[in-house]
Amino acid sequence: MSGRFAKLTFERNVAAPVANLWQAWTAPAARAVWAAPAPEVTVEFLEAETRVGGREVSLCKVAGQPDIRCEGGWLELQPAVRSVGYEVISSEGVTQSAALVTADFAEADTGSRLVVTVQLSSLAEDMEAGYRQGFGAGLDNLAGVAERTMVLQRVIKAPRQVVWGAWMNPETLPKWWGPEGFSCRTKRIDLRTGGEWVFDMIAPDGTVFPNHHLYGEVRADDRLGYTLLWGENGPKHADAWASFEDADGATKVTLGMVFSTEAEFQEAKGFGAVELGLQTLGKLARFVGAE
């Protein structure tokens, strides 16, 4: 069979910091935003764990066609530098291809540069063409997502279980959430996978900002993923996640948000969302006694 083995290279210049591009590439909540290569395709993630040795399993669905199953894993993760992983594609229980995927990240004048190399072994016809189309479209989506991704990080001098506990306790979360001077008024709160938090954020001048968080994933002491709505059952304005990593007895907290549109991202940056978000993480640090 011709084309059984192939080496494919994809290059993208992305108008976003390399740290943001890395988060968009690796964070499961962000990957779910850009993974589908076309509007008629739905990608359902069955398993996702971004760590060396972690697995990712997804189903690619198109109406009227058999599901495509992708089983992969992470072999190397050098934050904002390189990732190496593998994936095996199958349909109806028959393996179609296997590939080694290497992604190299670098800073560039306009933001960052990504080079993805796919070493492909095909067991079915036309897999090379499918990979070229699928990866090309996916990386175009990734670039757009990275350019409207906001990433906030803080190392909090407290154990991971303590920080997680302050975040995922319905009694404590409303006590520290929000920027300096803001308070929360909760209507409903259920901090589980499939749960929600309906609340108002109240500014120091009394302005009320209705919020609705929908929790799509909660992995104890590790990460959570949620959708942000403008008020109860209002329009979505971001997909978000928070991850918690051990850091020499402290906890590195990463809070990421993919805004629904570039305009919303620019508006958020304009009113100081980065600074306000860092204030929120600072309140968390004070709440757990880390300051």
JSON list of N, CA and C in Angstrom, two decimals, residues 4-45:
[
{"chain": "A", "resi": 4, "resn": "ARG", "atom": "N", "xyz": [1.88, 4.18, 3.21]},
{"chain": "A", "resi": 4, "resn": "ARG", "atom": "CA", "xyz": [1.66, 3.54, 4.51]},
{"chain": "A", "resi": 4, "resn": "ARG", "atom": "C", "xyz": [2.33, 4.33, 5.62]},
{"chain": "A", "resi": 5, "resn": "PHE", "atom": "N", "xyz": [3.51, 4.88, 5.37]},
{"chain": "A", "resi": 5, "resn": "PHE", "atom": "CA", "xyz": [4.22, 5.70, 6.35]},
{"chain": "A", "resi": 5, "resn": "PHE", "atom": "C", "xyz": [4.37, 7.11, 5.81]},
{"chain": "A", "resi": 6, "resn": "ALA", "atom": "N", "xyz": [4.24, 8.09, 6.68]},
{"chain": "A", "resi": 6, "resn": "ALA", "atom": "CA", "xyz": [4.36, 9.48, 6.25]},
{"chain": "A", "resi": 6, "resn": "ALA", "atom": "C", "xyz": [4.81, 10.33, 7.44]},
{"chain": "A", "resi": 7, "resn": "LYS", "atom": "N", "xyz": [5.52, 11.39, 7.11]},
{"chain": "A", "resi": 7, "resn": "LYS", "atom": "CA", "xyz": [5.92, 12.39, 8.11]},
{"chain": "A", "resi": 7, "resn": "LYS", "atom": "C", "xyz": [5.31, 13.72, 7.69]},
{"chain": "A", "resi": 8, "resn": "LEU", "atom": "N", "xyz": [4.42, 14.22, 8.52]},
{"chain": "A", "resi": 8, "resn": "LEU", "atom": "CA", "xyz": [3.69, 15.44, 8.21]},
{"chain": "A", "resi": 8, "resn": "LEU", "atom": "C", "xyz": [4.13, 16.55, 9.15]},
{"chain": "A", "resi": 9, "resn": "THR", "atom": "N", "xyz": [4.28, 17.75, 8.62]},
{"chain": "A", "resi": 9, "resn": "THR", "atom": "CA", "xyz": [4.69, 18.89, 9.44]},
{"chain": "A", "resi": 9, "resn": "THR", "atom": "C", "xyz": [3.70, 20.03, 9.25]},
{"chain": "A", "resi": 10, "resn": "PHE", "atom": "N", "xyz": [3.26, 20.61, 10.37]},
{"chain": "A", "resi": 10, "resn": "PHE", "atom": "CA", "xyz": [2.33, 21.73, 10.37]},
{"chain": "A", "resi": 10, "resn": "PHE", "atom": "C", "xyz": [2.96, 22.87, 11.16]},
{"chain": "A", "resi": 11, "resn": "GLU", "atom": "N", "xyz": [2.91, 24.06, 10.62]},
{"chain": "A", "resi": 11, "resn": "GLU", "atom": "CA", "xyz": [3.49, 25.22, 11.29]},
{"chain": "A", "resi": 11, "resn": "GLU", "atom": "C", "xyz": [2.44, 26.32, 11.41]},
{"chain": "A", "resi": 12, "resn": "ARG", "atom": "N", "xyz": [2.41, 26.97, 12.57]},
{"chain": "A", "resi": 12, "resn": "ARG", "atom": "CA", "xyz": [1.47, 28.07, 12.79]},
{"chain": "A", "resi": 12, "resn": "ARG", "atom": "C", "xyz": [2.16, 29.17, 13.58]},
{"chain": "A", "resi": 13, "resn": "ASN", "atom": "N", "xyz": [1.94, 30.42, 13.15]},
{"chain": "A", "resi": 13, "resn": "ASN", "atom": "CA", "xyz": [2.29, 31.59, 13.95]},
{"chain": "A", "resi": 13, "resn": "ASN", "atom": "C", "xyz": [1.02, 32.04, 14.66]},
{"chain": "A", "resi": 14, "resn": "VAL", "atom": "N", "xyz": [1.09, 32.22, 15.96]},
{"chain": "A", "resi": 14, "resn": "VAL", "atom": "CA", "xyz": [-0.09, 32.51, 16.77]},
{"chain": "A", "resi": 14, "resn": "VAL", "atom": "C", "xyz": [0.11, 33.82, 17.51]},
{"chain": "A", "resi": 15, "resn": "ALA", "atom": "N", "xyz": [-0.88, 34.70, 17.42]},
{"chain": "A", "resi": 15, "resn": "ALA", "atom": "CA", "xyz": [-0.79, 36.01, 18.06]},
{"chain": "A", "resi": 15, "resn": "ALA", "atom": "C", "xyz": [-1.22, 35.90, 19.52]},
{"chain": "A", "resi": 16, "resn": "ALA", "atom": "N", "xyz": [-0.45, 35.10, 20.28]},
{"chain": "A", "resi": 16, "resn": "ALA", "atom": "CA", "xyz": [-0.73, 34.91, 21.70]},
{"chain": "A", "resi": 16, "resn": "ALA", "atom": "C", "xyz": [0.59, 34.53, 22.37]},
{"chain": "A", "resi": 17, "resn": "PRO", "atom": "N", "xyz": [0.74, 34.85, 23.65]},
{"chain": "A", "resi": 17, "resn": "PRO", "atom": "CA", "xyz": [1.95, 34.42, 24.37]},
{"chain": "A", "resi": 17, "resn": "PRO", "atom": "C", "xyz": [2.09, 32.91, 24.34]},
{"chain": "A", "resi": 18, "resn": "VAL", "atom": "N", "xyz": [3.33, 32.45, 24.36]},
{"chain": "A", "resi": 18, "resn": "VAL", "atom": "CA", "xyz": [3.57, 31.01, 24.26]},
{"chain": "A", "resi": 18, "resn": "VAL", "atom": "C", "xyz": [2.95, 30.27, 25.45]},
{"chain": "A", "resi": 19, "resn": "ALA", "atom": "N", "xyz": [2.90, 30.91, 26.62]},
{"chain": "A", "resi": 19, "resn": "ALA", "atom": "CA", "xyz": [2.28, 30.26, 27.79]},
{"chain": "A", "resi": 19, "resn": "ALA", "atom": "C", "xyz": [0.79, 30.03, 27.56]},
{"chain": "A", "resi": 20, "resn": "ASN", "atom": "N", "xyz": [0.12, 30.97, 26.90]},
{"chain": "A", "resi": 20, "resn": "ASN", "atom": "CA", "xyz": [-1.30, 30.81, 26.61]},
{"chain": "A", "resi": 20, "resn": "ASN", "atom": "C", "xyz": [-1.52, 29.73, 25.56]},
{"chain": "A", "resi": 21, "resn": "LEU", "atom": "N", "xyz": [-0.65, 29.71, 24.54]},
{"chain": "A", "resi": 21, "resn": "LEU", "atom": "CA", "xyz": [-0.75, 28.68, 23.52]},
{"chain": "A", "resi": 21, "resn": "LEU", "atom": "C", "xyz": [-0.54, 27.30, 24.13]},
{"chain": "A", "resi": 22, "resn": "TRP", "atom": "N", "xyz": [0.40, 27.18, 25.05]},
{"chain": "A", "resi": 22, "resn": "TRP", "atom": "CA", "xyz": [0.64, 25.90, 25.71]},
{"chain": "A", "resi": 22, "resn": "TRP", "atom": "C", "xyz": [-0.60, 25.44, 26.47]},
{"chain": "A", "resi": 23, "resn": "GLN", "atom": "N", "xyz": [-1.24, 26.36, 27.20]},
{"chain": "A", "resi": 23, "resn": "GLN", "atom": "CA", "xyz": [-2.45, 26.00, 27.94]},
{"chain": "A", "resi": 23, "resn": "GLN", "atom": "C", "xyz": [-3.56, 25.57, 26.98]},
{"chain": "A", "resi": 24, "resn": "ALA", "atom": "N", "xyz": [-3.71, 26.30, 25.87]},
{"chain": "A", "resi": 24, "resn": "ALA", "atom": "CA", "xyz": [-4.74, 25.93, 24.89]},
{"chain": "A", "resi": 24, "resn": "ALA", "atom": "C", "xyz": [-4.47, 24.56, 24.29]},
{"chain": "A", "resi": 25, "resn": "TRP", "atom": "N", "xyz": [-3.20, 24.21, 24.13]},
{"chain": "A", "resi": 25, "resn": "TRP", "atom": "CA", "xyz": [-2.80, 22.92, 23.56]},
{"chain": "A", "resi": 25, "resn": "TRP", "atom": "C", "xyz": [-3.01, 21.78, 24.54]},
{"chain": "A", "resi": 26, "resn": "THR", "atom": "N", "xyz": [-2.77, 22.01, 25.83]},
{"chain": "A", "resi": 26, "resn": "THR", "atom": "CA", "xyz": [-2.73, 20.91, 26.79]},
{"chain": "A", "resi": 26, "resn": "THR", "atom": "C", "xyz": [-3.92, 20.81, 27.73]},
{"chain": "A", "resi": 27, "resn": "ALA", "atom": "N", "xyz": [-4.55, 21.93, 28.09]},
{"chain": "A", "resi": 27, "resn": "ALA", "atom": "CA", "xyz": [-5.64, 21.88, 29.08]},
{"chain": "A", "resi": 27, "resn": "ALA", "atom": "C", "xyz": [-6.86, 21.17, 28.47]},
{"chain": "A", "resi": 28, "resn": "PRO", "atom": "N", "xyz": [-7.38, 20.12, 29.12]},
{"chain": "A", "resi": 28, "resn": "PRO", "atom": "CA", "xyz": [-8.51, 19.39, 28.53]},
{"chain": "A", "resi": 28, "resn": "PRO", "atom": "C", "xyz": [-9.70, 20.27, 28.20]},
{"chain": "A", "resi": 29, "resn": "ALA", "atom": "N", "xyz": [-10.03, 21.24, 29.04]},
{"chain": "A", "resi": 29, "resn": "ALA", "atom": "CA", "xyz": [-11.18, 22.11, 28.77]},
{"chain": "A", "resi": 29, "resn": "ALA", "atom": "C", "xyz": [-10.97, 22.92, 27.51]},
{"chain": "A", "resi": 30, "resn": "ALA", "atom": "N", "xyz": [-9.73, 23.37, 27.28]},
{"chain": "A", "resi": 30, "resn": "ALA", "atom": "CA", "xyz": [-9.43, 24.13, 26.06]},
{"chain": "A", "resi": 30, "resn": "ALA", "atom": "C", "xyz": [-9.40, 23.22, 24.84]},
{"chain": "A", "resi": 31, "resn": "ARG", "atom": "N", "xyz": [-8.83, 22.04, 24.97]},
{"chain": "A", "resi": 31, "resn": "ARG", "atom": "CA", "xyz": [-8.77, 21.10, 23.85]},
{"chain": "A", "resi": 31, "resn": "ARG", "atom": "C", "xyz": [-10.17, 20.75, 23.35]},
{"chain": "A", "resi": 32, "resn": "ALA", "atom": "N", "xyz": [-11.10, 20.67, 24.29]},
{"chain": "A", "resi": 32, "resn": "ALA", "atom": "CA", "xyz": [-12.48, 20.36, 23.90]},
{"chain": "A", "resi": 32, "resn": "ALA", "atom": "C", "xyz": [-13.09, 21.47, 23.05]},
{"chain": "A", "resi": 33, "resn": "VAL", "atom": "N", "xyz": [-12.59, 22.70, 23.18]},
{"chain": "A", "resi": 33, "resn": "VAL", "atom": "CA", "xyz": [-13.14, 23.83, 22.41]},
{"chain": "A", "resi": 33, "resn": "VAL", "atom": "C", "xyz": [-12.70, 23.76, 20.96]},
{"chain": "A", "resi": 34, "resn": "TRP", "atom": "N", "xyz": [-11.42, 23.39, 20.71]},
{"chain": "A", "resi": 34, "resn": "TRP", "atom": "CA", "xyz": [-10.89, 23.49, 19.35]},
{"chain": "A", "resi": 34, "resn": "TRP", "atom": "C", "xyz": [-10.75, 22.14, 18.64]},
{"chain": "A", "resi": 35, "resn": "ALA", "atom": "N", "xyz": [-11.05, 21.03, 19.31]},
{"chain": "A", "resi": 35, "resn": "ALA", "atom": "CA", "xyz": [-10.73, 19.71, 18.75]},
{"chain": "A", "resi": 35, "resn": "ALA", "atom": "C", "xyz": [-11.50, 19.36, 17.48]},
{"chain": "A", "resi": 36, "resn": "ALA", "atom": "N", "xyz": [-12.75, 19.80, 17.36]},
{"chain": "A", "resi": 36, "resn": "ALA", "atom": "CA", "xyz": [-13.54, 19.42, 16.18]},
{"chain": "A", "resi": 36, "resn": "ALA", "atom": "C", "xyz": [-13.03, 20.16, 14.95]},
{"chain": "A", "resi": 37, "resn": "PRO", "atom": "N", "xyz": [-12.67, 19.44, 13.88]},
{"chain": "A", "resi": 37, "resn": "PRO", "atom": "CA", "xyz": [-12.09, 20.10, 12.70]},
{"chain": "A", "resi": 37, "resn": "PRO", "atom": "C", "xyz": [-13.10, 20.81, 11.80]},
{"chain": "A", "resi": 38, "resn": "ALA", "atom": "N", "xyz": [-14.39, 20.53, 12.00]},
{"chain": "A", "resi": 38, "resn": "ALA", "atom": "CA", "xyz": [-15.43, 21.14, 11.15]},
{"chain": "A", "resi": 38, "resn": "ALA", "atom": "C", "xyz": [-16.73, 21.25, 11.94]},
{"chain": "A", "resi": 39, "resn": "PRO", "atom": "N", "xyz": [-17.61, 22.18, 11.56]},
{"chain": "A", "resi": 39, "resn": "PRO", "atom": "CA", "xyz": [-18.85, 22.38, 12.33]},
{"chain": "A", "resi": 39, "resn": "PRO", "atom": "C", "xyz": [-19.73, 21.15, 12.42]},
{"chain": "A", "resi": 40, "resn": "GLU", "atom": "N", "xyz": [-19.68, 20.29, 11.39]},
{"chain": "A", "resi": 40, "resn": "GLU", "atom": "CA", "xyz": [-20.55, 19.10, 11.40]},
{"chain": "A", "resi": 40, "resn": "GLU", "atom": "C", "xyz": [-19.97, 17.98, 12.26]},
{"chain": "A", "resi": 41, "resn": "VAL", "atom": "N", "xyz": [-18.79, 18.18, 12.82]},
{"chain": "A", "resi": 41, "resn": "VAL", "atom": "CA", "xyz": [-18.12, 17.16, 13.62]},
{"chain": "A", "resi": 41, "resn": "VAL", "atom": "C", "xyz": [-18.27, 17.50, 15.11]},
{"chain": "A", "resi": 42, "resn": "THR", "atom": "N", "xyz": [-18.59, 16.49, 15.90]},
{"chain": "A", "resi": 42, "resn": "THR", "atom": "CA", "xyz": [-18.64, 16.63, 17.35]},
{"chain": "A", "resi": 42, "resn": "THR", "atom": "C", "xyz": [-17.58, 15.72, 17.96]},
{"chain": "A", "resi": 43, "resn": "VAL", "atom": "N", "xyz": [-16.80, 16.26, 18.88]},
{"chain": "A", "resi": 43, "resn": "VAL", "atom": "CA", "xyz": [-15.79, 15.46, 19.57]},
{"chain": "A", "resi": 43, "resn": "VAL", "atom": "C", "xyz": [-16.20, 15.33, 21.03]},
{"chain": "A", "resi": 44, "resn": "GLU", "atom": "N", "xyz": [-16.34, 14.09, 21.48]},
{"chain": "A", "resi": 44, "resn": "GLU", "atom": "CA", "xyz": [-16.71, 13.80, 22.87]},
{"chain": "A", "resi": 44, "resn": "GLU", "atom": "C", "xyz": [-15.49, 13.19, 23.58]},
{"chain": "A", "resi": 45, "resn": "PHE", "atom": "N", "xyz": [-15.05, 13.85, 24.63]},
{"chain": "A", "resi": 45, "resn": "PHE", "atom": "CA", "xyz": [-13.90, 13.36, 25.40]},
{"chain": "A", "resi": 45, "resn": "PHE", "atom": "C", "xyz": [-14.39, 12.40, 26.48]}
]
